[in-house]
PDB file of C-alpha atoms in Angstrom:
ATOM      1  CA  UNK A 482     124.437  86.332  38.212  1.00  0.00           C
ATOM      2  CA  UNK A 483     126.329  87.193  41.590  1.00  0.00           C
ATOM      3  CA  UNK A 484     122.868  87.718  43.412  1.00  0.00           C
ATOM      4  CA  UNK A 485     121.513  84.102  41.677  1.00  0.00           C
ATOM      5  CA  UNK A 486     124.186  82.503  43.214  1.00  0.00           C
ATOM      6  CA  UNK A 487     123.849  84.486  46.628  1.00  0.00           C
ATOM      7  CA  UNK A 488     120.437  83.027  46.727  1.00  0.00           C
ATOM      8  CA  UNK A 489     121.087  79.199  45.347  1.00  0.00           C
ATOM      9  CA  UNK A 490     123.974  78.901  48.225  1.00  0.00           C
ATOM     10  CA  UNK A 491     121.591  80.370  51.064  1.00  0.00           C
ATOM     11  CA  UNK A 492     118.734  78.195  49.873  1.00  0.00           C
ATOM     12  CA  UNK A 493     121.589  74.929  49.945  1.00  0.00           C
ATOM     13  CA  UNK A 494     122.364  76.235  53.369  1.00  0.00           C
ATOM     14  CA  UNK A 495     119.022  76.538  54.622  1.00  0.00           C
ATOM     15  CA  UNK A 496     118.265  72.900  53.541  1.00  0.00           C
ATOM     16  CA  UNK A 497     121.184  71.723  55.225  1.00  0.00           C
ATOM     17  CA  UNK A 498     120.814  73.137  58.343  1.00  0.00           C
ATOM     18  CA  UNK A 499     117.044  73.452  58.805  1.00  0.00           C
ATOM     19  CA  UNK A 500     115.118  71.379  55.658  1.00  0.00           C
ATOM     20  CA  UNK A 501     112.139  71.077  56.547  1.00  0.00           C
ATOM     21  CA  UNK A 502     110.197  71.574  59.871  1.00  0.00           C
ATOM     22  CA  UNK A 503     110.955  68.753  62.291  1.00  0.00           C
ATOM     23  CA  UNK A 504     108.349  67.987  64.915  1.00  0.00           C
ATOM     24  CA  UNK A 505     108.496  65.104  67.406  1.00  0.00           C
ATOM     25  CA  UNK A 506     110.572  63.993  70.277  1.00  0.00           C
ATOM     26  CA  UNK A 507     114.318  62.656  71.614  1.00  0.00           C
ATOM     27  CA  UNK A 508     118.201  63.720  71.060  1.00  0.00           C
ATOM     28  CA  UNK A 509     118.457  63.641  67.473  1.00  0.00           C
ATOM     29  CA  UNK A 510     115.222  65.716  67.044  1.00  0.00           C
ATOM     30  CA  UNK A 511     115.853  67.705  70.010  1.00  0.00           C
ATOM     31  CA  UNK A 512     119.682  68.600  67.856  1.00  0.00           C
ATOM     32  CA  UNK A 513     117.917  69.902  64.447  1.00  0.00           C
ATOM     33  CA  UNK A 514     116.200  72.583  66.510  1.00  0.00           C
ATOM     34  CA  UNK A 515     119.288  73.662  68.229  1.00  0.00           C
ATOM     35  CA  UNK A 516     120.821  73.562  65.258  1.00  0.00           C
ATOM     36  CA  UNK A 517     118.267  75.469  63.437  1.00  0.00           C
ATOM     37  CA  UNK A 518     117.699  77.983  65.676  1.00  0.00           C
ATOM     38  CA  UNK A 519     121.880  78.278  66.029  1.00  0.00           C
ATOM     39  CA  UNK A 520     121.767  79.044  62.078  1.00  0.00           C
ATOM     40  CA  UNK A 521     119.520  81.420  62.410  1.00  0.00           C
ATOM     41  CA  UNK A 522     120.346  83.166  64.985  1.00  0.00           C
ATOM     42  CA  UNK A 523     123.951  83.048  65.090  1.00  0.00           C
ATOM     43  CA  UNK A 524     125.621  81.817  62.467  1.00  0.00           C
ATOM     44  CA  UNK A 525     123.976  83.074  58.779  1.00  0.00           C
ATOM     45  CA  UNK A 526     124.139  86.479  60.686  1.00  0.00           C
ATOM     46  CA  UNK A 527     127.847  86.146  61.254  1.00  0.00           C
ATOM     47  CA  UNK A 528     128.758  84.584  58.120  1.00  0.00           C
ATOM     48  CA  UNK A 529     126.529  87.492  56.167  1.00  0.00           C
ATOM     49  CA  UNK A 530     128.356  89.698  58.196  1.00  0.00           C
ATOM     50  CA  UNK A 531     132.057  88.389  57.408  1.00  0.00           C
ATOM     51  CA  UNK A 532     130.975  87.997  53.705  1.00  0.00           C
ATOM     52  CA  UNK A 533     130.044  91.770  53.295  1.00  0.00           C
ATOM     53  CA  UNK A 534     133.236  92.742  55.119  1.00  0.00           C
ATOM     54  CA  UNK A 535     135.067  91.113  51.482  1.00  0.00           C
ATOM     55  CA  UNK A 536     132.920  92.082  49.397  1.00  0.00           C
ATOM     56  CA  UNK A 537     133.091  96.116  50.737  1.00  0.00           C
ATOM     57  CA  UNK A 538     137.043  95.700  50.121  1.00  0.00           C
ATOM     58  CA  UNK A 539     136.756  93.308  46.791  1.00  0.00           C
ATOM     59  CA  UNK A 540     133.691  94.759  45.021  1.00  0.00           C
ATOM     60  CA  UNK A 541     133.975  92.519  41.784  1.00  0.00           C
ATOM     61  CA  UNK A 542     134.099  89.105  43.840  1.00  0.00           C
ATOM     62  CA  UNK A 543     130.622  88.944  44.606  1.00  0.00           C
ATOM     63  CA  UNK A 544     129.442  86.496  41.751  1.00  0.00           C
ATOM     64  CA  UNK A 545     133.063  84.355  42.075  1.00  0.00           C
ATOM     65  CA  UNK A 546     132.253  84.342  45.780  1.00  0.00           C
ATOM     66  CA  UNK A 547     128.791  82.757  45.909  1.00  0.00           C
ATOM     67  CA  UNK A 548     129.540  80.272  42.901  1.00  0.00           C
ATOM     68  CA  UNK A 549     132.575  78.831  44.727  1.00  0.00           C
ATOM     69  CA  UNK A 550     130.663  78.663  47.692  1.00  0.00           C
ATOM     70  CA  UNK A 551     127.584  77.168  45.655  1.00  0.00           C
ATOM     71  CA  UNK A 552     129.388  74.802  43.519  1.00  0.00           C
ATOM     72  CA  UNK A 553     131.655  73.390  46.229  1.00  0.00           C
ATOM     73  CA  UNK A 554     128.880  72.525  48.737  1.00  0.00           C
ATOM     74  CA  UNK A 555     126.350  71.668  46.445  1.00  0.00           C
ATOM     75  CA  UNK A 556     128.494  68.303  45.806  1.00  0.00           C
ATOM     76  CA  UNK A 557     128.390  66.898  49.684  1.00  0.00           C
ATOM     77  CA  UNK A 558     125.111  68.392  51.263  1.00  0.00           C
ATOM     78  CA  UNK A 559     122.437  66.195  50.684  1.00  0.00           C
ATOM     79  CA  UNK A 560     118.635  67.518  50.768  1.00  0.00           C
ATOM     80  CA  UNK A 561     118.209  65.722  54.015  1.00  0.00           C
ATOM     81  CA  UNK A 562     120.920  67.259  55.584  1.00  0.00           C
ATOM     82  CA  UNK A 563     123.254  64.425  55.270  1.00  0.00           C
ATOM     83  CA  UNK A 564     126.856  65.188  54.197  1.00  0.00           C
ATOM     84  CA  UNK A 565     128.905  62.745  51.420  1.00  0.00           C
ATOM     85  CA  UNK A 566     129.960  62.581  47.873  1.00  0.00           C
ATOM     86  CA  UNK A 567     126.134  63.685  46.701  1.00  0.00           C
ATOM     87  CA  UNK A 568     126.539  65.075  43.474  1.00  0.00           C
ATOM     88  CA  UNK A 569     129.713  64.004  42.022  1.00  0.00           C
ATOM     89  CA  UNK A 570     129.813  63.810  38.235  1.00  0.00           C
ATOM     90  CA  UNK A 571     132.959  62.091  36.766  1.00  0.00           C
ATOM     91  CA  UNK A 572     134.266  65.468  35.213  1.00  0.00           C
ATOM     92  CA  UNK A 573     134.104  67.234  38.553  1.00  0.00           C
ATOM     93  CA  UNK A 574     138.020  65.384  39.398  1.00  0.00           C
ATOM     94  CA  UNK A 575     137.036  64.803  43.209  1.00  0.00           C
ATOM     95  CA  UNK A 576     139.522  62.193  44.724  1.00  0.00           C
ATOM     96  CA  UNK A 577     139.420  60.416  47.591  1.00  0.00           C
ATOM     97  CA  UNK A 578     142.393  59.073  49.779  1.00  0.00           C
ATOM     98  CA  UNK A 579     143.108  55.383  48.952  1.00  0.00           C
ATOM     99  CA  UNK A 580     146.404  54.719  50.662  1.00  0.00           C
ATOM    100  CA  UNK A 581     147.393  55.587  54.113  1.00  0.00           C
ATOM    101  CA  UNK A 582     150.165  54.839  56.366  1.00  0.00           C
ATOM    102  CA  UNK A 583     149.392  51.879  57.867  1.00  0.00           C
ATOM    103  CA  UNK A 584     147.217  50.524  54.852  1.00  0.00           C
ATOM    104  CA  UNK A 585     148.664  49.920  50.820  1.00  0.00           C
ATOM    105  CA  UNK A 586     144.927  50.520  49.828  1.00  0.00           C
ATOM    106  CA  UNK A 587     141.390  51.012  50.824  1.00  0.00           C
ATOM    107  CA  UNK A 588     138.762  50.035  49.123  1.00  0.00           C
ATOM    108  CA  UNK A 589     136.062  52.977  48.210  1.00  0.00           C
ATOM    109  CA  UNK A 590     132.524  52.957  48.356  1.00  0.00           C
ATOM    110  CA  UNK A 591     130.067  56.400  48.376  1.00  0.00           C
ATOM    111  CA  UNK A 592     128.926  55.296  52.131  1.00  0.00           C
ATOM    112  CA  UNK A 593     131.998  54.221  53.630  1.00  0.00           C
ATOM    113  CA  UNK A 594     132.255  56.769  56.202  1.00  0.00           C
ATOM    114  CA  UNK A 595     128.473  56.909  56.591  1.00  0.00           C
ATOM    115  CA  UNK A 596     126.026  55.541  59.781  1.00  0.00           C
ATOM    116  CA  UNK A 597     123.118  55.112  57.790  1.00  0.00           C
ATOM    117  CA  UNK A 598     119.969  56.443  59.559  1.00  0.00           C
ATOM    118  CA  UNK A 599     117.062  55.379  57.453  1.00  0.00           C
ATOM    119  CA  UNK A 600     115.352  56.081  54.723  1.00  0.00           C
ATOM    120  CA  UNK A 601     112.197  58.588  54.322  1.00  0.00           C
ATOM    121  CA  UNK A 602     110.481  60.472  51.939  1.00  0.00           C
ATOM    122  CA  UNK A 603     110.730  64.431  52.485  1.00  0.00           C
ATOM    123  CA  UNK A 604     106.887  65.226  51.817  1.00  0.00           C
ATOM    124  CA  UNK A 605     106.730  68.892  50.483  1.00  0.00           C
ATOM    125  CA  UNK A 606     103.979  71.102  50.052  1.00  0.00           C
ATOM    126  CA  UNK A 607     102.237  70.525  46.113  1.00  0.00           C
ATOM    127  CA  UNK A 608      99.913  71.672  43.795  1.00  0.00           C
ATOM    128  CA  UNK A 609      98.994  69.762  40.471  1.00  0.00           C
ATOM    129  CA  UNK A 610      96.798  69.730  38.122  1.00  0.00           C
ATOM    130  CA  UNK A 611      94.646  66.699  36.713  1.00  0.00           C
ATOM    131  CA  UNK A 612      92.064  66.281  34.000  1.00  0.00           C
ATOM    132  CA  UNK A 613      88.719  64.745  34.660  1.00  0.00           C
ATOM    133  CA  UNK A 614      86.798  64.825  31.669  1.00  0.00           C
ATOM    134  CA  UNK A 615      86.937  67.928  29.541  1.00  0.00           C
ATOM    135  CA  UNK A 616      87.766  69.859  32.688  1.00  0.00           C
ATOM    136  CA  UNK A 617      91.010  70.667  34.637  1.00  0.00           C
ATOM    137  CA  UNK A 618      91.260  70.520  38.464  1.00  0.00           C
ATOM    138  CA  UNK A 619      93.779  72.269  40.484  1.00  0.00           C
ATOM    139  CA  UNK A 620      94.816  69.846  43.759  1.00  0.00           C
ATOM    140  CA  UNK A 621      96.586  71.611  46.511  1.00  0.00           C
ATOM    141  CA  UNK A 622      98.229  69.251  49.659  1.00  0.00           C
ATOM    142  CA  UNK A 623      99.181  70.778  52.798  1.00  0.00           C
ATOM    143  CA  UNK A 624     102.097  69.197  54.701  1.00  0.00           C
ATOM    144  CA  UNK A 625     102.667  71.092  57.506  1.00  0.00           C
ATOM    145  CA  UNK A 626     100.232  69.140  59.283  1.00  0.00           C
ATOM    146  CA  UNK A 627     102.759  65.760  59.428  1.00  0.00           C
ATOM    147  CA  UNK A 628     105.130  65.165  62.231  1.00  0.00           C
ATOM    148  CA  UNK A 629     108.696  64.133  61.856  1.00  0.00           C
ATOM    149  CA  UNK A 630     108.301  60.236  62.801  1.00  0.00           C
ATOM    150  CA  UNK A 631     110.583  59.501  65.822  1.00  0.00           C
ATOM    151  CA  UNK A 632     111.945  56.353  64.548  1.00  0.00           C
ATOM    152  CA  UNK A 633     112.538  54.308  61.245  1.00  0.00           C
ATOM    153  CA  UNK A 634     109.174  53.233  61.461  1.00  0.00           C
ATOM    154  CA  UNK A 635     107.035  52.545  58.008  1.00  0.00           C
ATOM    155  CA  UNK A 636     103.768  54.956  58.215  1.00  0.00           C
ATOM    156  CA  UNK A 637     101.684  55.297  55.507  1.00  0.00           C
ATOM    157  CA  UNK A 638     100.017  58.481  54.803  1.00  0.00           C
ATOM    158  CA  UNK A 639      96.070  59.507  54.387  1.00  0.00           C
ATOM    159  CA  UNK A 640      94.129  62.753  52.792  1.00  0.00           C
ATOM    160  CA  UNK A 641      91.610  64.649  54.188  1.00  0.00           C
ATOM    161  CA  UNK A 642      89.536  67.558  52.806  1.00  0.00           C
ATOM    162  CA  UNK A 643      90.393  70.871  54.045  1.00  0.00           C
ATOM    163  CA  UNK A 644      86.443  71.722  53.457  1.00  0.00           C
ATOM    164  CA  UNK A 645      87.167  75.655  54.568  1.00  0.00           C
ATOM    165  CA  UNK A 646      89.471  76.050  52.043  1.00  0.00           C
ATOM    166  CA  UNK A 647      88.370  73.799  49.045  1.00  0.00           C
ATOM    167  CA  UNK A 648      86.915  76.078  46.209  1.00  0.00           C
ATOM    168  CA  UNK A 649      85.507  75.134  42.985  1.00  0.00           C
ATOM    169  CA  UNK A 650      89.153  76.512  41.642  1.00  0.00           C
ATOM    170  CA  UNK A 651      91.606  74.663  43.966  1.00  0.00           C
ATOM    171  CA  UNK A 652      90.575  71.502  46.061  1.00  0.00           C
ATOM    172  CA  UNK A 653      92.799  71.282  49.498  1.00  0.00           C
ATOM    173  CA  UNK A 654      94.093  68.188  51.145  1.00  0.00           C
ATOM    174  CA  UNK A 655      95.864  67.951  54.719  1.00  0.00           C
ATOM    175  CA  UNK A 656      98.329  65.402  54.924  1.00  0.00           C
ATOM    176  CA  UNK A 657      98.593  63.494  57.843  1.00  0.00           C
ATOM    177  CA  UNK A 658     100.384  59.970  58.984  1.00  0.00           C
ATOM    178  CA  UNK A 659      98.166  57.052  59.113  1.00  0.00           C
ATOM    179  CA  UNK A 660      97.482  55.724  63.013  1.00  0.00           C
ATOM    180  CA  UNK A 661      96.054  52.835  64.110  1.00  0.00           C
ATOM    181  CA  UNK A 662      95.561  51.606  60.464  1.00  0.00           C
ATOM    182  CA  UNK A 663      93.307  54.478  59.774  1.00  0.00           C
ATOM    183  CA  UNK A 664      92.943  54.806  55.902  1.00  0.00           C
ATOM    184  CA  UNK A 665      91.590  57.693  53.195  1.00  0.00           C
ATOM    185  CA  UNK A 666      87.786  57.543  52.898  1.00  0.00           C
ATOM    186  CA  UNK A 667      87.749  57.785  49.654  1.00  0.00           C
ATOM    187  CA  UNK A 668      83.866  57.659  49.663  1.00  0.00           C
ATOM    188  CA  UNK A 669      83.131  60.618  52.199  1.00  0.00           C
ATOM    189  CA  UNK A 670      85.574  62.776  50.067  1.00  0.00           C
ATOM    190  CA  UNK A 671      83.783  62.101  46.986  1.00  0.00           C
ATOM    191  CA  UNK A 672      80.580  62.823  49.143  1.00  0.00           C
ATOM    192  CA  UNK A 673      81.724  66.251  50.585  1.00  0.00           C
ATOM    193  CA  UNK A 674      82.901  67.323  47.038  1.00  0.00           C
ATOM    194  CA  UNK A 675      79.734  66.591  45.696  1.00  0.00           C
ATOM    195  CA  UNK A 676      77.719  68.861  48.413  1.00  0.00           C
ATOM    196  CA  UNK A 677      80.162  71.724  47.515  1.00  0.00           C
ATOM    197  CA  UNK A 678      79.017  71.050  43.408  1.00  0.00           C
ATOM    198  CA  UNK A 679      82.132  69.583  42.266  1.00  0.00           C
ATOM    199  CA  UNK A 680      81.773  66.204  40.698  1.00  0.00           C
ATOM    200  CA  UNK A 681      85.335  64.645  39.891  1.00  0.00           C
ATOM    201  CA  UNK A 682      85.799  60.854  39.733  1.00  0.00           C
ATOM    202  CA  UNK A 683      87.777  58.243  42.093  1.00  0.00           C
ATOM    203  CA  UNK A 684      90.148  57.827  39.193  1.00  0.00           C
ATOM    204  CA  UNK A 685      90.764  61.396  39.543  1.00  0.00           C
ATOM    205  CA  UNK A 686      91.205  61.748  42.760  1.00  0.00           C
ATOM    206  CA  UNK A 687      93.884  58.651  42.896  1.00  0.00           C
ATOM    207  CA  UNK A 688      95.735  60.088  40.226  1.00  0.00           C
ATOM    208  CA  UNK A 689      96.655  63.266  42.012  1.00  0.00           C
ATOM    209  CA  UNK A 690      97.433  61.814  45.511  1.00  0.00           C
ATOM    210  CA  UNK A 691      99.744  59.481  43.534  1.00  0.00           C
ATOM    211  CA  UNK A 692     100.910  62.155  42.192  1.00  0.00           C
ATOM    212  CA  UNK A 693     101.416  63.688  45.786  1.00  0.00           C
ATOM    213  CA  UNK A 694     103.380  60.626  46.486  1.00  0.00           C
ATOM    214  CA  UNK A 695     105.884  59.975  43.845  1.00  0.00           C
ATOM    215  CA  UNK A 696     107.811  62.686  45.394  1.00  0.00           C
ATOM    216  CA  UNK A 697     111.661  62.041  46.176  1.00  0.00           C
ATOM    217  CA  UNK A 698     112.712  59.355  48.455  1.00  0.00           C
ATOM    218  CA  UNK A 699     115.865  60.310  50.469  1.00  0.00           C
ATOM    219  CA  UNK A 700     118.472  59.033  52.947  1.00  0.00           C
ATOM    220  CA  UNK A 701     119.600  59.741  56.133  1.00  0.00           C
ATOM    221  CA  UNK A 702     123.202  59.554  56.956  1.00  0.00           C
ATOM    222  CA  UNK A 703     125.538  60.691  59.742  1.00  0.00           C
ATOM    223  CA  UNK A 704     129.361  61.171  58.745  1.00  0.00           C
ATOM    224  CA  UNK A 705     131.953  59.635  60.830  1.00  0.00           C
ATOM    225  CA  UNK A 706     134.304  62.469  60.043  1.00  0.00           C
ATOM    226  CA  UNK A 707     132.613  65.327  58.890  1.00  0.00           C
ATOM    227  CA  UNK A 708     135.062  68.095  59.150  1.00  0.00           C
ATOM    228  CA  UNK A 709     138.038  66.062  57.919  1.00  0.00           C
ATOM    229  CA  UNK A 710     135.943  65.106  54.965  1.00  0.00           C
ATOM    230  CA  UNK A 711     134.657  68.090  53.967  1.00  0.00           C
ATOM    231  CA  UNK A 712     138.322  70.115  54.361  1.00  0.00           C
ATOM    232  CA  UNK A 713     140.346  67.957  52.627  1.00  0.00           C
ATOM    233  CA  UNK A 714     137.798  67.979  49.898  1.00  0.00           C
ATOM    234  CA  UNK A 715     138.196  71.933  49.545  1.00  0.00           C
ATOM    235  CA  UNK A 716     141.779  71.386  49.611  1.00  0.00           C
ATOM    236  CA  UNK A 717     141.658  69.758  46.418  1.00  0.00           C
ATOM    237  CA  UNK A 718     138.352  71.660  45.426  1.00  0.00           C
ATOM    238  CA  UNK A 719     140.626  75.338  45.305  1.00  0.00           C
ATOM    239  CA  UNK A 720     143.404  73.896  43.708  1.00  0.00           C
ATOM    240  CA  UNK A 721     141.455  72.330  40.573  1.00  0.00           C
ATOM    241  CA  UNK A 722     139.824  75.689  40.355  1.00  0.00           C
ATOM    242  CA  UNK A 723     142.427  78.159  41.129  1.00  0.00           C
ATOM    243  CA  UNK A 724     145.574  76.142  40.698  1.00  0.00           C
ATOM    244  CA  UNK A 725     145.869  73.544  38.582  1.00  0.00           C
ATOM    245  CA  UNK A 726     146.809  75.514  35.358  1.00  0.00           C
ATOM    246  CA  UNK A 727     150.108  77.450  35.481  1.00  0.00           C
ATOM    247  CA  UNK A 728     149.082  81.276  36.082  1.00  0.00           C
ATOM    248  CA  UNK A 729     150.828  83.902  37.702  1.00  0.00           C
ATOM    249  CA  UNK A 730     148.618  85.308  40.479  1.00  0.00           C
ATOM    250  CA  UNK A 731     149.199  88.935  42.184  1.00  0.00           C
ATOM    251  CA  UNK A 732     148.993  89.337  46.126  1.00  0.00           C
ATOM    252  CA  UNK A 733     145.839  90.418  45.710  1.00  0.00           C
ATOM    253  CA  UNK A 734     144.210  87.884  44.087  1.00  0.00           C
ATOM    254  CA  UNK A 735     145.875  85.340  46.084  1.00  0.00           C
ATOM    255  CA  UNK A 736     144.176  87.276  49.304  1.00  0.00           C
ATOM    256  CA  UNK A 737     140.779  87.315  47.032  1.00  0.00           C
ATOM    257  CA  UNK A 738     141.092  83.446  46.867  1.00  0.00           C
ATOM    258  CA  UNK A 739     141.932  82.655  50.551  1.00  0.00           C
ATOM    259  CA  UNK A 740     138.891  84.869  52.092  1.00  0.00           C
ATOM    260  CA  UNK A 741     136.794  82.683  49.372  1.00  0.00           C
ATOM    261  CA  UNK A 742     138.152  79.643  51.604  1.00  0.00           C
ATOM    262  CA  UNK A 743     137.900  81.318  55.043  1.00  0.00           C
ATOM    263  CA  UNK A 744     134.149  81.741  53.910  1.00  0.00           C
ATOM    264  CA  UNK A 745     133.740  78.159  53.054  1.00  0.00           C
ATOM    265  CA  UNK A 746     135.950  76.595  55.959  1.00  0.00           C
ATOM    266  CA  UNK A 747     133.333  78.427  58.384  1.00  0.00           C
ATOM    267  CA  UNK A 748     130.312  76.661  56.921  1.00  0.00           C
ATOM    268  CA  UNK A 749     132.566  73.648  57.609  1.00  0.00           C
ATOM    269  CA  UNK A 750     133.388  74.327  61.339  1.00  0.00           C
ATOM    270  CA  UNK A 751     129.587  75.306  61.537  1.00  0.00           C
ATOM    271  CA  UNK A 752     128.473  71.979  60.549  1.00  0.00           C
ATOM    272  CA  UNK A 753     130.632  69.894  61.584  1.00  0.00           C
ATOM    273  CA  UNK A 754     130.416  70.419  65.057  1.00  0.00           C
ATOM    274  CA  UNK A 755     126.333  69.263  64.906  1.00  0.00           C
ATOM    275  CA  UNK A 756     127.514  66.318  62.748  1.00  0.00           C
ATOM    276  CA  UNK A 757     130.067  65.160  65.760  1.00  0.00           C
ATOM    277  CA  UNK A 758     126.813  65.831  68.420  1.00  0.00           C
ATOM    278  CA  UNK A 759     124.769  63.222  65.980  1.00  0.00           C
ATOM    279  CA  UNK A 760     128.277  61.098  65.858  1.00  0.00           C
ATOM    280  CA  UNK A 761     127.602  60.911  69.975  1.00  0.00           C
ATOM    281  CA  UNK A 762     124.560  60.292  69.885  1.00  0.00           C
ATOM    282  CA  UNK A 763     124.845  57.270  67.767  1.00  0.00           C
ATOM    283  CA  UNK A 764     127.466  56.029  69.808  1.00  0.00           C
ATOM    284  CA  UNK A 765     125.538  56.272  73.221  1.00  0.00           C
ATOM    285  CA  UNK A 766     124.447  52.611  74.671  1.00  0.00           C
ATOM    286  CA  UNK A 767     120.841  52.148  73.875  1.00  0.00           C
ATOM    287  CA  UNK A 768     118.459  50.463  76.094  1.00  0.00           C
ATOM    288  CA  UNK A 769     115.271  49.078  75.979  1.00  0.00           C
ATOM    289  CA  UNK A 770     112.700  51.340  78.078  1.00  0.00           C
ATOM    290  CA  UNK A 771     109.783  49.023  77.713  1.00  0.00           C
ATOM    291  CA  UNK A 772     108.920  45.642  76.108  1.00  0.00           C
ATOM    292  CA  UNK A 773     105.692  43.561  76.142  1.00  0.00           C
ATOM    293  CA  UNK A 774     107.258  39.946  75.274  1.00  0.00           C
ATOM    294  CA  UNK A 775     107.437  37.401  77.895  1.00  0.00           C
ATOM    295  CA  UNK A 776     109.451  34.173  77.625  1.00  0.00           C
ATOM    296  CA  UNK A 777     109.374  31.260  80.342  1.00  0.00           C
ATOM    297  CA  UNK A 778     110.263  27.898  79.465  1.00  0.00           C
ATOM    298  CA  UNK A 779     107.591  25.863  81.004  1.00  0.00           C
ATOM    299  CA  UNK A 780     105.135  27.208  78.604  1.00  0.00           C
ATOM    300  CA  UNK A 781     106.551  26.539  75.379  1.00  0.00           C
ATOM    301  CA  UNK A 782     104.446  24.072  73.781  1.00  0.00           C
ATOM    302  CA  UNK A 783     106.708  20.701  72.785  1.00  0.00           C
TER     303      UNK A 783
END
């Protein structure tokens, strides 16, 4: 069970800090692959390292370890990357701070201390299966061949044969984003299937790149306060799990419970100081580099 979890939190981590593959161009693009190759490089090497170092004095803490770690993070990192209350079931007692000192109440909403970025779909690699006739065909689509779009700008996707690799076992798609309101030929697909002896309909074919397409549609956030957020919610995180009921605890399982924080407050510094890069970015004046309108009074029709 310990290793499951060991995986399940790396996996969360690696979607949080790298997800996948962003291509394109400017300062929030030009952050995810600092920030990925900083994960990589640096930090999962350190944290590995500091996690074996309590695990070689606490050998029974590995599975406790990872499913704090796992459980805690899994409620505020989004599959995009974004961090806020994300998976938050009622019977999870998370809290948030309604009164302050200059405020009697505040109201709460899940976004509250969110920019919001846009909203995409993350297009992952998929295979599926569809009947045509009597017979079964395997449909594989390759995504690595779509670039992270630079802006919040609506693209529409098209399908085109990957002839090399299309077999009479598994037909192959690349995926790419529509330009210039280029579309799927539908016809010349059909056509090139055909020559290769493989005779499926244009039902068919629809079916599975809807199929394709129905996967999950995700936002993009920034927090305001990432680091706050995310401590004072393991705050109250280790005391529901460690201290809520009245049990006597021994030095050493009190040292056993802070490493498990020390673990999880360093994928918080981690983190958070990308999340206050994006914060500065969002908050840098914007200005228009180009524009092709042209207004002038004296030609404005009456």
């Amino acid at each position: 069970m310990g290793l499951n979890y060991r995986k399940r939190f790396y996996e969360l981590l690696g979607n949080m800090f790298i997800g996948a593959k962003i291509e394109g161009e400017g300062g929030y693009i030009n952050l995810m692959k600092i920030k990925e190759k900083y994960y990589e490089n640096y930090f999962k090497p350190q944290l590995e390292e500091k996690i074996s170092e309590i695990l070689n004095t606490y050998l029974d803490l590995e599975t406790e370890l990872f499913e704090t770690l796992y459980t805690f993070f899994s409620k505020y990192f989004s599959e995009s990357g974004s961090i806020y209350f994300v998976n938050i079931p009622s019977y999870h007692q998370v809290y948030d701070e309604i009164y302050s000192d200059t405020k009697d109440v505040i109201l709460f909403w899940k976004t509250r201390d969110l920019y919001y970025l846009k909203t995409d779909k993350i297009y992952r690699p998929l295979e599926v299966e569809i009947e045509n006739g009597n017979k079964k065909f395997k449909f594989s689509f390759n995504t690595s061949t779509l670039q992270f779009k630079k802006a919040n700008e609506k693209r529409n996707i098209i399908y085109e044969l990957d002839e090399e690799n299309t077999t009479q076992d598994k037909i192959v798609f690349n995926v790419y984003y529509s330009e210039r309101g280029k579309t799927t030929d539908i016809d010349d697909i059909l056509k090139k299937l055909k020559s290769k002896e493989i005779n499926i309909t244009e039902e068919t074919l629809k079916k599975a790149f809807k199929k394709f397409e129905q996967q999950a549609e995700v936002d993009y956030f920034i927090h305001k306060n990432a680091k706050q957020f995310l401590t004072e919610q393991l705050k109250l995180y280790i005391y529901n799990r460690f201290f809520s009921k009245k049990e006597e605890y021994s030095a050493e399982r009190i040292e056993q419970i802070n490493k498990i924080k020390e673990c999880a407050e360093s994928v918080i510094e981690f983190v958070s100081k990308f999340e206050d890069e994006l914060v500065k970015i969002w908050h840098k004046p914007k200005f228009v580099l180009n524009s092709n309108y042209v207004i002038t009074l004296d030609r404005i029709v009456q």
